[in-house]
mmCIF file of C-alpha atoms in Angstrom:
data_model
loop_
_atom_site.group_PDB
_atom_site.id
_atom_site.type_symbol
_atom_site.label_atom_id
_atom_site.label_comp_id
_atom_site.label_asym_id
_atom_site.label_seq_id
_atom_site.Cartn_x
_atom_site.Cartn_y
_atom_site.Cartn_z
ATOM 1 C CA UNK A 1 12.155 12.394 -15.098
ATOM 2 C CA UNK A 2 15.184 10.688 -16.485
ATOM 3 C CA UNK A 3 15.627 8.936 -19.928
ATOM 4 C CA UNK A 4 16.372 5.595 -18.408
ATOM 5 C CA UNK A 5 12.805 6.589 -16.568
ATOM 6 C CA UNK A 6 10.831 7.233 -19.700
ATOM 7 C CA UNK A 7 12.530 4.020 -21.752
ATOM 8 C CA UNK A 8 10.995 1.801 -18.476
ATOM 9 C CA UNK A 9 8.002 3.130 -18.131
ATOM 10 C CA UNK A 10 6.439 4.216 -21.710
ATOM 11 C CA UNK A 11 6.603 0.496 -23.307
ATOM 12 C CA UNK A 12 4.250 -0.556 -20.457
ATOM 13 C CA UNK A 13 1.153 1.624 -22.517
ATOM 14 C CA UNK A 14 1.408 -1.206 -25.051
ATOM 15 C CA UNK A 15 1.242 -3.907 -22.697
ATOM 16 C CA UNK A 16 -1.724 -6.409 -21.700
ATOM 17 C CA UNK A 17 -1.591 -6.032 -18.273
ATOM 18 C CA UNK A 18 -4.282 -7.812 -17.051
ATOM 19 C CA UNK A 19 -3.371 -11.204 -18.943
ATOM 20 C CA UNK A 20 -0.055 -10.957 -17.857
ATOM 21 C CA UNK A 21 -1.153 -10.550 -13.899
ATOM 22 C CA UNK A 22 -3.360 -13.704 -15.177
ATOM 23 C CA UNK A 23 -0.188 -15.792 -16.500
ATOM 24 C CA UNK A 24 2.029 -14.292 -13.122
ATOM 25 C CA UNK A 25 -0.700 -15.483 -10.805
ATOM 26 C CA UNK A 26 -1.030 -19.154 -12.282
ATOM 27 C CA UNK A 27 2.727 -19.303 -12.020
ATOM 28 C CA UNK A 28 3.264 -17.986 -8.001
ATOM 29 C CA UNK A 29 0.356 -20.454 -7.097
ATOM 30 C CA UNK A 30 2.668 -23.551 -9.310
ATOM 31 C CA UNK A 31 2.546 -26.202 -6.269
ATOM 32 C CA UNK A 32 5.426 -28.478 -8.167
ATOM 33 C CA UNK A 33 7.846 -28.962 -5.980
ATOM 34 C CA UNK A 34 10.509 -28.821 -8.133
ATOM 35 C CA UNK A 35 9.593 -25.474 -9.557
ATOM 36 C CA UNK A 36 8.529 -24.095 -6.459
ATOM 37 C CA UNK A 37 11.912 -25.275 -4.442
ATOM 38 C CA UNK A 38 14.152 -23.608 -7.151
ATOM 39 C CA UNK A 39 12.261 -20.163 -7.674
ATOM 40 C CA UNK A 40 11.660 -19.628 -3.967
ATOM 41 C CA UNK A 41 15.146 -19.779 -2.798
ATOM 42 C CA UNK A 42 16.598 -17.890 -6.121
ATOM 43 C CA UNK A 43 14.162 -15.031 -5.189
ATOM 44 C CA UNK A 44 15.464 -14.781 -1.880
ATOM 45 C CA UNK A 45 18.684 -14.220 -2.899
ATOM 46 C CA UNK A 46 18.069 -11.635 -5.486
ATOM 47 C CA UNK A 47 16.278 -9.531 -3.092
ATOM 48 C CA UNK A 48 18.382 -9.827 -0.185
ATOM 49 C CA UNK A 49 14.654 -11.162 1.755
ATOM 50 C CA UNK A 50 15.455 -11.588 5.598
ATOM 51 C CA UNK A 51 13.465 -15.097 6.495
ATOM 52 C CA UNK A 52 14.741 -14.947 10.362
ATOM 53 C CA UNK A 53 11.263 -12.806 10.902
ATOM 54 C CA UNK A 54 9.385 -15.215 9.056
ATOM 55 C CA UNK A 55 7.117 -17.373 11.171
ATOM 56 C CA UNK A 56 8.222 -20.195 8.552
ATOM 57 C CA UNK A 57 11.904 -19.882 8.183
ATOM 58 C CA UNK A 58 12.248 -22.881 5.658
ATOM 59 C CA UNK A 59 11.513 -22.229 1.665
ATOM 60 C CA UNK A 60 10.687 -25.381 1.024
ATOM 61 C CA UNK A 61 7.629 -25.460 3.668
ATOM 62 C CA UNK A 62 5.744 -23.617 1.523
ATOM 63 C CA UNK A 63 2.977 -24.692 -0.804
ATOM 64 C CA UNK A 64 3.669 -22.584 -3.451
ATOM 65 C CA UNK A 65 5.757 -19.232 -4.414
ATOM 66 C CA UNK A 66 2.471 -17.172 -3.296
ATOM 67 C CA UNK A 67 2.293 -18.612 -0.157
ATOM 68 C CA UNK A 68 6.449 -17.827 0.642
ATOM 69 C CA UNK A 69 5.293 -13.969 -0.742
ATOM 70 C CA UNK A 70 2.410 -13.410 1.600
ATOM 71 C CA UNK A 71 4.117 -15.361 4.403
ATOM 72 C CA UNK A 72 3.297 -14.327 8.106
ATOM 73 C CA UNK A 73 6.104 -13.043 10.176
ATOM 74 C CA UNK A 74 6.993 -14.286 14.017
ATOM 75 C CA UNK A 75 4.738 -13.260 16.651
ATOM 76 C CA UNK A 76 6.317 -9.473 17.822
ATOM 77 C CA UNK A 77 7.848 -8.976 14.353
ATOM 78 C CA UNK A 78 6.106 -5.662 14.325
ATOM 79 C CA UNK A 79 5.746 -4.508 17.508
ATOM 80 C CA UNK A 80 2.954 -1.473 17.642
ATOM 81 C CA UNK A 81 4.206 2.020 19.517
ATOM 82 C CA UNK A 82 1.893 2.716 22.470
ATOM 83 C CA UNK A 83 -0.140 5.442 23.254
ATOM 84 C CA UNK A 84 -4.138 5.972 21.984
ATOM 85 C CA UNK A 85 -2.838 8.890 19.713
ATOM 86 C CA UNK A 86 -0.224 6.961 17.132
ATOM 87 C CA UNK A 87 -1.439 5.952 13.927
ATOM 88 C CA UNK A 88 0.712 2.305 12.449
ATOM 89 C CA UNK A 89 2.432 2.701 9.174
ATOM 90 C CA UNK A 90 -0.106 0.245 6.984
ATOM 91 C CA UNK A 91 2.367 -2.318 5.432
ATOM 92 C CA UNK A 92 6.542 -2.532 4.883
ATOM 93 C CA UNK A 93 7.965 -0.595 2.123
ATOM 94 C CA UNK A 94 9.114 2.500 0.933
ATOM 95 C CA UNK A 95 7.563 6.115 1.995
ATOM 96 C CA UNK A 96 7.438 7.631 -1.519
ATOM 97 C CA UNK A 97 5.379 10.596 -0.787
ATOM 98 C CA UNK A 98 3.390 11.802 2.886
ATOM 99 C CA UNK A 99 1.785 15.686 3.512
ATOM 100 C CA UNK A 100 -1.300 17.579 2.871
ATOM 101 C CA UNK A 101 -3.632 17.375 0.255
ATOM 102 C CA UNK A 102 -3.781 20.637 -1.771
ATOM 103 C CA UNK A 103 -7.390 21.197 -1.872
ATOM 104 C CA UNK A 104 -8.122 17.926 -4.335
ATOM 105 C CA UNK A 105 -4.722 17.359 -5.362
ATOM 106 C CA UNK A 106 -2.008 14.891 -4.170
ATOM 107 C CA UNK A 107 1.530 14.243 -4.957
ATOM 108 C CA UNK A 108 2.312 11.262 -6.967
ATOM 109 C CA UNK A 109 6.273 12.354 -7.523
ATOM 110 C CA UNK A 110 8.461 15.025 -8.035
ATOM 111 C CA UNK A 111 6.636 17.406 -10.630
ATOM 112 C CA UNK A 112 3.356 15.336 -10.841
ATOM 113 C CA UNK A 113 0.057 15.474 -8.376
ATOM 114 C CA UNK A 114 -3.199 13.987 -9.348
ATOM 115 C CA UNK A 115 -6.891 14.284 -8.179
ATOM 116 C CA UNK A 116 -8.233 12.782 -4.964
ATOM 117 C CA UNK A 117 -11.568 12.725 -6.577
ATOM 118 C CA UNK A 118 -9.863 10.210 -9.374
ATOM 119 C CA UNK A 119 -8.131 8.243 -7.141
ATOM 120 C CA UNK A 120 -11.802 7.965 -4.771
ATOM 121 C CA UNK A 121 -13.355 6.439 -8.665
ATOM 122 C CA UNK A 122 -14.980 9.800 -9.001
ATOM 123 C CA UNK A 123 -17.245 10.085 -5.850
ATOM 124 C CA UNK A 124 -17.594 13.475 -4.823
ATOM 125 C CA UNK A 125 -19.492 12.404 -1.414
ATOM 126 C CA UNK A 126 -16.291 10.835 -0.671
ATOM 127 C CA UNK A 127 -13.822 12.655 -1.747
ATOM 128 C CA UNK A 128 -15.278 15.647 0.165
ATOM 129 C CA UNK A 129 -14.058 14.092 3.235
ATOM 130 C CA UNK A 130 -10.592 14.334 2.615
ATOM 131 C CA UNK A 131 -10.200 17.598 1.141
ATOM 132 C CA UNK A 132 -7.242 19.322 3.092
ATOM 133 C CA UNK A 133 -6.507 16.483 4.876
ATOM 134 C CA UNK A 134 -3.331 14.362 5.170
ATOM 135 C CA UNK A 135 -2.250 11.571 3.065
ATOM 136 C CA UNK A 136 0.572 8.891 2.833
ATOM 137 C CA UNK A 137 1.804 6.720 0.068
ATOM 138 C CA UNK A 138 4.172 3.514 1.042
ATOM 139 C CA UNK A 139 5.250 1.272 -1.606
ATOM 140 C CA UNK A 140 6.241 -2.645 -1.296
ATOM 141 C CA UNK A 141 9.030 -3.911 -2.874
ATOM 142 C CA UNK A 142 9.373 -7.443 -3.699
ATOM 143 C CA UNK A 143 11.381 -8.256 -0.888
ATOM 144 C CA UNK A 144 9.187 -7.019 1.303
ATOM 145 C CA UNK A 145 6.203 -8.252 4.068
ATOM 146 C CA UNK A 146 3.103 -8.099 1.680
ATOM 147 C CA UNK A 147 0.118 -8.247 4.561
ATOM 148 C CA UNK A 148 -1.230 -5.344 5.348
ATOM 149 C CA UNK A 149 -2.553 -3.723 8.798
ATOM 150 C CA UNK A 150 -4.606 -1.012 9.912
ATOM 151 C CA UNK A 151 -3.346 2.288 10.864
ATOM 152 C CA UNK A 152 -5.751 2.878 13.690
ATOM 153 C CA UNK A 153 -8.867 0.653 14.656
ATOM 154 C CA UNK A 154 -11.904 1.462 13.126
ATOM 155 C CA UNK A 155 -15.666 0.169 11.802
ATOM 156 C CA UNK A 156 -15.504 -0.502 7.807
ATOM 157 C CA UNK A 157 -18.228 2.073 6.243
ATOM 158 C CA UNK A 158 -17.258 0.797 2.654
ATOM 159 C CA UNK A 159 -15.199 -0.776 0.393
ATOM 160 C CA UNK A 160 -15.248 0.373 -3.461
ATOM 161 C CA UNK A 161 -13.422 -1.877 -6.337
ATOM 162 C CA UNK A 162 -12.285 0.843 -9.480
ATOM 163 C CA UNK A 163 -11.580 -1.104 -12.576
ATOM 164 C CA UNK A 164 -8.402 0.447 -14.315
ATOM 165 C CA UNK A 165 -5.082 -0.544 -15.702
ATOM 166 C CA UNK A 166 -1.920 -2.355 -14.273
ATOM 167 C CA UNK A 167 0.731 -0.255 -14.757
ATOM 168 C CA UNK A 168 4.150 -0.780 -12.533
ATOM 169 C CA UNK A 169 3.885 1.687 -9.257
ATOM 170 C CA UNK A 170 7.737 1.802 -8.839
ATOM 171 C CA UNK A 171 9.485 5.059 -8.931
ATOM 172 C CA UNK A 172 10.392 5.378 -12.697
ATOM 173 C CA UNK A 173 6.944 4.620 -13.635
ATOM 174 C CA UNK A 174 5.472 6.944 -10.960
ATOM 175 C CA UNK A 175 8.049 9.857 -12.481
ATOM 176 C CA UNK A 176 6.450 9.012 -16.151
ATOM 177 C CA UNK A 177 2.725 8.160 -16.161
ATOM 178 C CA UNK A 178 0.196 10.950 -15.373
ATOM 179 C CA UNK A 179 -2.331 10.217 -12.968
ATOM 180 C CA UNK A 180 -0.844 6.637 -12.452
ATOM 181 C CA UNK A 181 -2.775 5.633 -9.231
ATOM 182 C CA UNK A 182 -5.898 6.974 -10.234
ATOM 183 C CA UNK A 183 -5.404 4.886 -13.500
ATOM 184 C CA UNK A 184 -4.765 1.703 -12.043
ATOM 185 C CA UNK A 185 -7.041 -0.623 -10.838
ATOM 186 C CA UNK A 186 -7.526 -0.308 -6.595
ATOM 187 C CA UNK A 187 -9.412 -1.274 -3.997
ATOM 188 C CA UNK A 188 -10.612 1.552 -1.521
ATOM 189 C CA UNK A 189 -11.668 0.524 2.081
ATOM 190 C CA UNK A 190 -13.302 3.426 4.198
ATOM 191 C CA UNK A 191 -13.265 3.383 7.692
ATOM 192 C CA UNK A 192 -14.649 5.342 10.259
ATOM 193 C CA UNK A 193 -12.332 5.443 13.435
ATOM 194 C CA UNK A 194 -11.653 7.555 16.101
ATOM 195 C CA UNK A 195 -9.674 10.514 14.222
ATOM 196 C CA UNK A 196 -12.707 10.490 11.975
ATOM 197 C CA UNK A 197 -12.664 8.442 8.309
ATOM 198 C CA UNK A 198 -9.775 6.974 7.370
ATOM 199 C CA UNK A 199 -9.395 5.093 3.675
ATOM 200 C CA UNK A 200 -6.740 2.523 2.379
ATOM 201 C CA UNK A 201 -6.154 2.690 -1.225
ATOM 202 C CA UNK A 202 -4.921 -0.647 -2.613
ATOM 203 C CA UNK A 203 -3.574 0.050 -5.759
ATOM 204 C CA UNK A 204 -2.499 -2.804 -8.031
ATOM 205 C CA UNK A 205 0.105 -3.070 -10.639
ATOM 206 C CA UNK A 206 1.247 -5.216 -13.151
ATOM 207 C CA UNK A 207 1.443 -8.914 -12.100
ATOM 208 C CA UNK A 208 0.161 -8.323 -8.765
ATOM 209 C CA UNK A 209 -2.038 -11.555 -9.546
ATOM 210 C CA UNK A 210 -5.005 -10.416 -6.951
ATOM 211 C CA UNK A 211 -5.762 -8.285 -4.114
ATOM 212 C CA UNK A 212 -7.301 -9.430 -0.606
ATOM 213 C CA UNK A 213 -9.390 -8.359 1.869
ATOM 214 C CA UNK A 214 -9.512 -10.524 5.386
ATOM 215 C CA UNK A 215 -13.734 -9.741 5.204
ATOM 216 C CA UNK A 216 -14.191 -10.703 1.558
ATOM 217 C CA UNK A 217 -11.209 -12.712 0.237
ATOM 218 C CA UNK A 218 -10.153 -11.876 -2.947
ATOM 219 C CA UNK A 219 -11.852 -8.762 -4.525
ATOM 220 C CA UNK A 220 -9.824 -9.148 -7.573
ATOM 221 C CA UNK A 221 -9.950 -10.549 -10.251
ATOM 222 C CA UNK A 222 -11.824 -10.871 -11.828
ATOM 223 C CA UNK A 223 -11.856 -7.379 -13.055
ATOM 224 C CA UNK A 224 -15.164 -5.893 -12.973
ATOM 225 C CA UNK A 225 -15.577 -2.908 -16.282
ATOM 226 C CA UNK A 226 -17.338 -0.866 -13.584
ATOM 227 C CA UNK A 227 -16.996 0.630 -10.470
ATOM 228 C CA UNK A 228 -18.415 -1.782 -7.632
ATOM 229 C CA UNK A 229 -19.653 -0.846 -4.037
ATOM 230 C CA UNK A 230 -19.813 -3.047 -1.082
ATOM 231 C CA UNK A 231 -21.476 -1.488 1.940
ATOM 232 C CA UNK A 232 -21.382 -2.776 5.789
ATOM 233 C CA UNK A 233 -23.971 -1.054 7.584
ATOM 234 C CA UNK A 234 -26.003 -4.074 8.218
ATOM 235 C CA UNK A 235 -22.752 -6.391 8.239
ATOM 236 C CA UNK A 236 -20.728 -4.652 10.898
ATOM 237 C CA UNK A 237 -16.698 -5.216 10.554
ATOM 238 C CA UNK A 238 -14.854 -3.805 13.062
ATOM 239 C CA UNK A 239 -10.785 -4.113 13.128
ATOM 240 C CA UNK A 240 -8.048 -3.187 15.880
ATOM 241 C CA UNK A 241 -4.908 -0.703 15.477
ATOM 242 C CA UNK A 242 -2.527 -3.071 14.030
ATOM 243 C CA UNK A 243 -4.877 -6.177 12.493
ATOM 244 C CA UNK A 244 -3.787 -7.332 9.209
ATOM 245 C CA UNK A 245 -7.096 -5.898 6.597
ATOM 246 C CA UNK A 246 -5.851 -7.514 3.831
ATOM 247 C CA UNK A 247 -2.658 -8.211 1.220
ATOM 248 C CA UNK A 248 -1.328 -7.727 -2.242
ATOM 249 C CA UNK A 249 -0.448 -10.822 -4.312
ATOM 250 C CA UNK A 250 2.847 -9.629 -5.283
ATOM 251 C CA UNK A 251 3.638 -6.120 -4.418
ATOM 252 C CA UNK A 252 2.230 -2.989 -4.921
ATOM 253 C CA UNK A 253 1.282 0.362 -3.206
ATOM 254 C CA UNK A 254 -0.991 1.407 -0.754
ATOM 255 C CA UNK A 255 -2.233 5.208 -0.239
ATOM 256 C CA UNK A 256 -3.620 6.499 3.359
ATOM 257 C CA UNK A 257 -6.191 9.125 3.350
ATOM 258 C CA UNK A 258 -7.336 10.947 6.691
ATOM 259 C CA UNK A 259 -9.488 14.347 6.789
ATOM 260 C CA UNK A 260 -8.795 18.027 7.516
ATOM 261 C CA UNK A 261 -7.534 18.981 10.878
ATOM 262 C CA UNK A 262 -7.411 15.163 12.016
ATOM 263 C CA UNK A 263 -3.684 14.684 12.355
ATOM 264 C CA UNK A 264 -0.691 16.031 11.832
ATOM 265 C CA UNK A 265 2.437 14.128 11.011
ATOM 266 C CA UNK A 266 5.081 13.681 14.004
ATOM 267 C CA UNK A 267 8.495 15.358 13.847
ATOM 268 C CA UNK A 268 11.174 12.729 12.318
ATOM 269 C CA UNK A 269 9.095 10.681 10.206
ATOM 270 C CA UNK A 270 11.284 10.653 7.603
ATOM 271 C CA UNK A 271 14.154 9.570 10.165
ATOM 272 C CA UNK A 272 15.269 6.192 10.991
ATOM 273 C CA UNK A 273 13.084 4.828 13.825
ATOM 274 C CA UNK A 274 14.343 1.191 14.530
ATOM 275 C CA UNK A 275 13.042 -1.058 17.131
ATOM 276 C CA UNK A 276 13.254 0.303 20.526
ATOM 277 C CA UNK A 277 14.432 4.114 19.308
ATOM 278 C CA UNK A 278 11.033 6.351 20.281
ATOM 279 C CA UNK A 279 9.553 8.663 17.548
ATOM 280 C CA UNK A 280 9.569 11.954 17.849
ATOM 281 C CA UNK A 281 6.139 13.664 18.948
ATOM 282 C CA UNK A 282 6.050 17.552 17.488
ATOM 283 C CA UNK A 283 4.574 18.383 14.524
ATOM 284 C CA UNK A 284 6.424 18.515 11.605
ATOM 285 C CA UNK A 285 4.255 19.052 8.976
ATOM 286 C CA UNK A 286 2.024 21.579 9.230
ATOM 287 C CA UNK A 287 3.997 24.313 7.145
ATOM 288 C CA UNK A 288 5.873 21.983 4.724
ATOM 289 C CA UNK A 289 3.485 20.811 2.559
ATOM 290 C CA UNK A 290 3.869 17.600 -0.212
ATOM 291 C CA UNK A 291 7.533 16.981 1.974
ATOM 292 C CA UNK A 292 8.734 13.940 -0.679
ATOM 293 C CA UNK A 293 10.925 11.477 0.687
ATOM 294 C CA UNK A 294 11.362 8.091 -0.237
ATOM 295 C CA UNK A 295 12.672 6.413 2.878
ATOM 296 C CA UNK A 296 12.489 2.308 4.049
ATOM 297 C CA UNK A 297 9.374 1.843 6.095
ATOM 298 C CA UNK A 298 10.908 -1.600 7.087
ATOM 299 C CA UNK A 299 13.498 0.579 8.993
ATOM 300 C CA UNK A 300 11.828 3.294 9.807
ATOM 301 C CA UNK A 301 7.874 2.746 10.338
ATOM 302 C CA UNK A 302 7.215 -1.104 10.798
ATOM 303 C CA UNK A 303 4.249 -0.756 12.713
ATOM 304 C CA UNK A 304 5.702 2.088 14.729
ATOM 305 C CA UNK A 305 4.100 5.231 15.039
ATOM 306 C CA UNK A 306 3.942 7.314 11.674
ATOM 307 C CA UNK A 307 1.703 10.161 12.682
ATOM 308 C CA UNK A 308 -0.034 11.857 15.547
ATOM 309 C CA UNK A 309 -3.593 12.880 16.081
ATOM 310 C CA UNK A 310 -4.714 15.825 16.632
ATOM 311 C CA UNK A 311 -7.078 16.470 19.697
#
């Protein structure tokens, strides 16, 4: 870690996060025109966001700044790869970390790994279903798309809401803080699909004012101070390769777990893979484990494939 690193991310210990995701999420949801007409277009231009995809091209169409940050994009924006045996990248951002999982360990960056059982809010059940399996990390910057979309279809087993902190998931805080995404607050959805279960790990961060789900709404906040459990046996929800599952208001990260011996990442992952250029299909991973890269996944996995199955 650098110093510039550690002077970012240490102050953030001493600050309320959760009031000011509270204060951020009253001010992205401001419906005054006049506010909302000058901060939209101002953030646009700071972070160089492309609107041509956007299904609404105009800033001032939108309610309010939350609605411009979750907007939809143009039908074929994202175009998904064929074939039954690709697995989507889950949302637009940057590939921080993708490999194995050590036994119960993952890498969060260069020099730090933390616990899968952690990150699962301390279910050993659960975690014992990912145990040498595969895992990738993507995180959303602020220019980014902020819906997110399922890797492969599947039936929703669970969904699991872990209480926690809001610390800021972007790359000089990941370098700093131990254990940082099993200490922030997330929201884990487990599916069962056809490469076995898959989970989604929505992590927030500070002023990501809530996360969403498209089969519950808004799962936070309000911040429970326990660990709550939603199950769907009896309330079947079933969602396509590609369907948005839910979205962060503001950005944030989102973790991919699959099991052991399920997949295997595709040669050239970590290679540019624009619209129309095909993805390589060999294995890449199998003998490079905890390969860190931090690539665009606007660029180079929008929807296209990001792994292949095994089987």
């Amino acid at each position: 870690m650098s110093l510039p690193e550690t002077v970012f991310a240490l102050p953030q210990y001493l600050l309320p996060h959760h009031a000011l995701s509270r204060l951020m999420g009253h001010v992205t949801h401001c419906t005054n025109p006049a506010f909302k007409n000058w901060f939209i277009p101002r953030f646009i231009d700071l972070f160089n966001v492309d609107m041509s995809e956007a299904a609404e091209e105009n800033p001032s169409n939108y309610a309010c700044f939350n609605d411009f940050f979750t907007r939809a994009l143009k039908p074929g924006a994202r175009p998904l790869a064929p074939g039954n045996g690709t697995v989507a990248c889950p949302a637009d951002g940057v590939l921080s970390q993708f490999g194995s999982i050590d036994g119960d360990r993952l890498i969060q960056a260069k020099g730090r790994d933390y616990r899968l059982l952690d990150l699962l809010g301390g279910d050993p059940q659960l975690a014992g279903e990912f145990q040498d399996g595969r895992f990738a990390t993507v995180y959303l910057s602020p220019r980014d798309y902020h819906r997110l979309h399922m890797p492969l279809g599947g039936k929703l087993r669970e969904m699991i809401h872990v209480p926690g902190r809001l610390f800021s998931v972007n790359r000089a805080t990941t370098a700093v803080i131990p254990n940082l995404f099993a200490r922030n607050e997330r929201v884990i959805a487990v599916f069962d699909t056809d490469a076995g279960p898959m989970a989604l790990i929505l992590v927030g961060a500070i002023f990501v004012a809530s996360i969403d789900t498209v089969w519950h709404g808004t799962v936070t906040p309000p911040s429970a101070g326990k660990v709550q459990r939603w199950r769907y046996d009896d309330k079947p929800v079933r969602l396509e390769r590609g369907a948005e599952m839910g979205r962060f208001n503001m950005g944030s990260t989102i973790i991919v777990l699959f099991g052991k011996n399920r997949m295997d990442w595709a040669g050239g992952l970590a290679e540019y893979i624009g619209p129309g250029r095909p993805e390589p299909r060999h294995p890449a991973l199998k003998r490079r484990r905890h390969r860190r890269r931090s690539n665009r996944c606007r660029l180079a996995l929008r929807l296209k494939p990001a792994y292949k199955l095994n089987g």
